[in-house]
mmCIF file of C-alpha atoms in Angstrom:
data_model
loop_
_atom_site.group_PDB
_atom_site.id
_atom_site.type_symbol
_atom_site.label_atom_id
_atom_site.label_comp_id
_atom_site.label_asym_id
_atom_site.label_seq_id
_atom_site.Cartn_x
_atom_site.Cartn_y
_atom_site.Cartn_z
ATOM 1 C CA UNK P 642 0.021 -0.045 0.000
ATOM 2 C CA UNK P 643 1.322 3.383 -0.932
ATOM 3 C CA UNK P 644 2.014 5.974 2.023
ATOM 4 C CA UNK P 645 -0.725 8.193 0.601
ATOM 5 C CA UNK P 646 -3.317 5.495 0.660
ATOM 6 C CA UNK P 647 -2.896 4.463 4.338
ATOM 7 C CA UNK P 648 -5.595 5.109 6.716
ATOM 8 C CA UNK P 649 -5.050 8.289 8.869
ATOM 9 C CA UNK P 650 -4.809 8.077 12.624
ATOM 10 C CA UNK P 651 -7.747 9.664 14.325
ATOM 11 C CA UNK P 652 -5.995 11.410 17.301
ATOM 12 C CA UNK P 653 -8.914 13.131 19.027
ATOM 13 C CA UNK P 654 -12.602 12.285 19.442
ATOM 14 C CA UNK P 655 -14.853 13.242 16.684
ATOM 15 C CA UNK P 656 -17.710 15.583 17.623
ATOM 16 C CA UNK P 657 -20.570 14.286 15.509
ATOM 17 C CA UNK P 658 -23.051 16.949 16.461
ATOM 18 C CA UNK P 659 -20.912 19.758 15.169
ATOM 19 C CA UNK P 660 -19.002 18.004 12.435
ATOM 20 C CA UNK P 661 -21.276 15.404 11.185
ATOM 21 C CA UNK P 662 -20.602 11.649 11.020
ATOM 22 C CA UNK P 663 -17.078 10.670 10.978
ATOM 23 C CA UNK P 664 -15.685 9.310 7.712
ATOM 24 C CA UNK P 665 -11.993 8.518 6.753
ATOM 25 C CA UNK P 666 -13.016 7.464 3.263
ATOM 26 C CA UNK P 667 -12.293 10.786 1.785
ATOM 27 C CA UNK P 668 -8.775 10.812 3.294
ATOM 28 C CA UNK P 669 -7.793 7.401 1.763
ATOM 29 C CA UNK P 670 -9.607 7.884 -1.677
ATOM 30 C CA UNK P 671 -7.127 8.121 -4.483
ATOM 31 C CA UNK P 672 -6.199 11.555 -5.748
ATOM 32 C CA UNK P 673 -6.798 12.992 -9.074
ATOM 33 C CA UNK P 674 -3.596 12.404 -11.280
ATOM 34 C CA UNK P 675 -3.303 16.181 -11.977
ATOM 35 C CA UNK P 676 -3.364 16.929 -8.281
ATOM 36 C CA UNK P 677 -0.623 14.356 -7.682
ATOM 37 C CA UNK P 678 1.494 15.812 -10.469
ATOM 38 C CA UNK P 679 1.134 19.396 -9.049
ATOM 39 C CA UNK P 680 2.103 18.418 -5.554
ATOM 40 C CA UNK P 681 4.965 16.366 -6.709
ATOM 41 C CA UNK P 682 6.333 19.190 -9.040
ATOM 42 C CA UNK P 683 6.259 21.615 -6.141
ATOM 43 C CA UNK P 684 8.225 19.298 -3.931
ATOM 44 C CA UNK P 685 10.722 18.657 -6.762
ATOM 45 C CA UNK P 686 11.005 22.373 -7.457
ATOM 46 C CA UNK P 687 11.814 22.990 -3.707
ATOM 47 C CA UNK P 688 14.421 20.172 -3.653
ATOM 48 C CA UNK P 689 16.031 21.504 -6.818
ATOM 49 C CA UNK P 690 16.185 25.083 -5.532
ATOM 50 C CA UNK P 691 17.712 24.008 -2.166
ATOM 51 C CA UNK P 692 20.366 21.933 -4.027
ATOM 52 C CA UNK P 693 21.115 24.859 -6.300
ATOM 53 C CA UNK P 694 21.551 27.282 -3.271
ATOM 54 C CA UNK P 695 23.607 24.626 -1.577
ATOM 55 C CA UNK P 696 25.923 24.421 -4.537
ATOM 56 C CA UNK P 697 26.361 28.094 -5.044
ATOM 57 C CA UNK P 698 26.455 29.566 -1.530
ATOM 58 C CA UNK P 699 27.050 26.597 0.794
ATOM 59 C CA UNK P 700 24.934 24.927 3.471
ATOM 60 C CA UNK P 701 24.144 27.998 5.431
ATOM 61 C CA UNK P 702 21.797 29.584 3.014
ATOM 62 C CA UNK P 703 19.371 26.726 2.523
ATOM 63 C CA UNK P 704 19.481 26.064 6.263
ATOM 64 C CA UNK P 705 18.553 29.720 7.038
ATOM 65 C CA UNK P 706 15.767 29.609 4.498
ATOM 66 C CA UNK P 707 14.334 26.386 6.138
ATOM 67 C CA UNK P 708 14.517 27.964 9.588
ATOM 68 C CA UNK P 709 12.776 31.119 8.285
ATOM 69 C CA UNK P 710 10.003 28.840 6.651
ATOM 70 C CA UNK P 711 9.485 26.921 9.881
ATOM 71 C CA UNK P 712 9.198 30.136 11.935
ATOM 72 C CA UNK P 713 6.771 31.810 9.555
ATOM 73 C CA UNK P 714 4.678 28.590 9.349
ATOM 74 C CA UNK P 715 4.026 28.574 13.011
ATOM 75 C CA UNK P 716 1.986 31.826 13.099
ATOM 76 C CA UNK P 717 -1.709 31.096 13.535
ATOM 77 C CA UNK P 718 -4.812 33.111 14.199
ATOM 78 C CA UNK P 719 -7.424 32.119 16.707
ATOM 79 C CA UNK P 720 -9.225 28.757 15.979
ATOM 80 C CA UNK P 721 -12.023 29.237 13.291
ATOM 81 C CA UNK P 722 -10.304 32.237 11.559
ATOM 82 C CA UNK P 723 -8.610 31.702 8.424
ATOM 83 C CA UNK P 724 -4.872 32.451 8.494
ATOM 84 C CA UNK P 725 -3.222 33.789 5.290
ATOM 85 C CA UNK P 726 0.357 33.344 6.420
ATOM 86 C CA UNK P 727 1.292 36.337 4.437
ATOM 87 C CA UNK P 728 4.921 36.217 5.455
ATOM 88 C CA UNK P 729 5.321 32.635 4.389
ATOM 89 C CA UNK P 730 3.598 33.344 1.104
ATOM 90 C CA UNK P 731 5.973 36.244 0.397
ATOM 91 C CA UNK P 732 8.988 34.103 1.345
ATOM 92 C CA UNK P 733 7.955 31.215 -0.911
ATOM 93 C CA UNK P 734 6.674 33.295 -3.737
ATOM 94 C CA UNK P 735 3.101 32.117 -3.550
ATOM 95 C CA UNK P 736 1.850 35.723 -3.658
ATOM 96 C CA UNK P 737 2.604 35.712 -7.379
ATOM 97 C CA UNK P 738 0.578 32.706 -8.097
ATOM 98 C CA UNK P 739 -3.129 32.948 -9.017
ATOM 99 C CA UNK P 740 -4.921 29.635 -8.905
ATOM 100 C CA UNK P 741 -8.424 28.499 -8.540
ATOM 101 C CA UNK P 742 -8.195 28.758 -4.655
ATOM 102 C CA UNK P 743 -7.774 32.491 -5.145
ATOM 103 C CA UNK P 744 -11.427 32.949 -6.209
ATOM 104 C CA UNK P 745 -13.036 29.716 -5.273
ATOM 105 C CA UNK P 746 -13.586 28.487 -1.757
ATOM 106 C CA UNK P 747 -13.743 31.990 -0.174
ATOM 107 C CA UNK P 748 -15.502 31.979 3.172
ATOM 108 C CA UNK P 749 -18.146 34.567 2.314
ATOM 109 C CA UNK P 750 -19.438 32.261 -0.603
ATOM 110 C CA UNK P 751 -19.524 29.181 1.602
ATOM 111 C CA UNK P 752 -22.831 27.310 2.040
ATOM 112 C CA UNK P 753 -21.692 26.078 5.471
ATOM 113 C CA UNK P 754 -22.180 27.818 8.738
ATOM 114 C CA UNK P 755 -19.355 29.486 10.068
ATOM 115 C CA UNK P 756 -17.353 27.848 12.818
ATOM 116 C CA UNK P 757 -18.432 28.634 16.464
ATOM 117 C CA UNK P 758 -15.488 30.704 17.859
ATOM 118 C CA UNK P 759 -16.380 29.781 21.427
ATOM 119 C CA UNK P 760 -16.477 26.019 20.818
ATOM 120 C CA UNK P 761 -13.179 26.269 18.961
ATOM 121 C CA UNK P 762 -11.494 28.009 21.893
ATOM 122 C CA UNK P 763 -12.992 25.544 24.438
ATOM 123 C CA UNK P 764 -11.292 22.684 22.434
ATOM 124 C CA UNK P 765 -7.996 24.486 22.223
ATOM 125 C CA UNK P 766 -7.895 25.301 25.856
ATOM 126 C CA UNK P 767 -9.327 21.908 26.837
ATOM 127 C CA UNK P 768 -12.124 23.418 28.886
ATOM 128 C CA UNK P 769 -14.894 21.037 27.750
ATOM 129 C CA UNK P 770 -13.013 17.832 28.701
ATOM 130 C CA UNK P 771 -13.197 18.315 32.528
ATOM 131 C CA UNK P 772 -16.461 17.635 34.506
ATOM 132 C CA UNK P 773 -17.969 20.562 36.327
ATOM 133 C CA UNK P 774 -17.281 20.819 40.011
ATOM 134 C CA UNK P 775 -20.435 21.561 42.156
ATOM 135 C CA UNK P 776 -20.135 23.458 45.319
ATOM 136 C CA UNK P 777 -19.669 26.845 46.882
ATOM 137 C CA UNK P 778 -15.893 26.930 46.992
#
């Protein structure tokens, strides 16, 4: 079985009331060939770019670029809000690309209800997992 076709591990319990019934079928289903080619070409372009930088300038330049990428990839907004990761997009050059995701899939055109901010923060802060204590003190 290819690594992309393995069943994903479900690390946290699934909230069926908010998210619908749990299904891992979509995660295992084979991807479209064009999607696979696009993903592999981006990986290959990154490897080629890092190898070129390593050959021209030494090991320090690709190492610095990967550290900057890791730092910029860590920035997140509150749960439920989309994070554009503008710094990471400017570093990788993704700002210059205009694909179908630039005009399709925008949150204002979504048919789904927006995510409940309070519920997402409860999950992030692990407030809903502990039983309530009753008493005066």
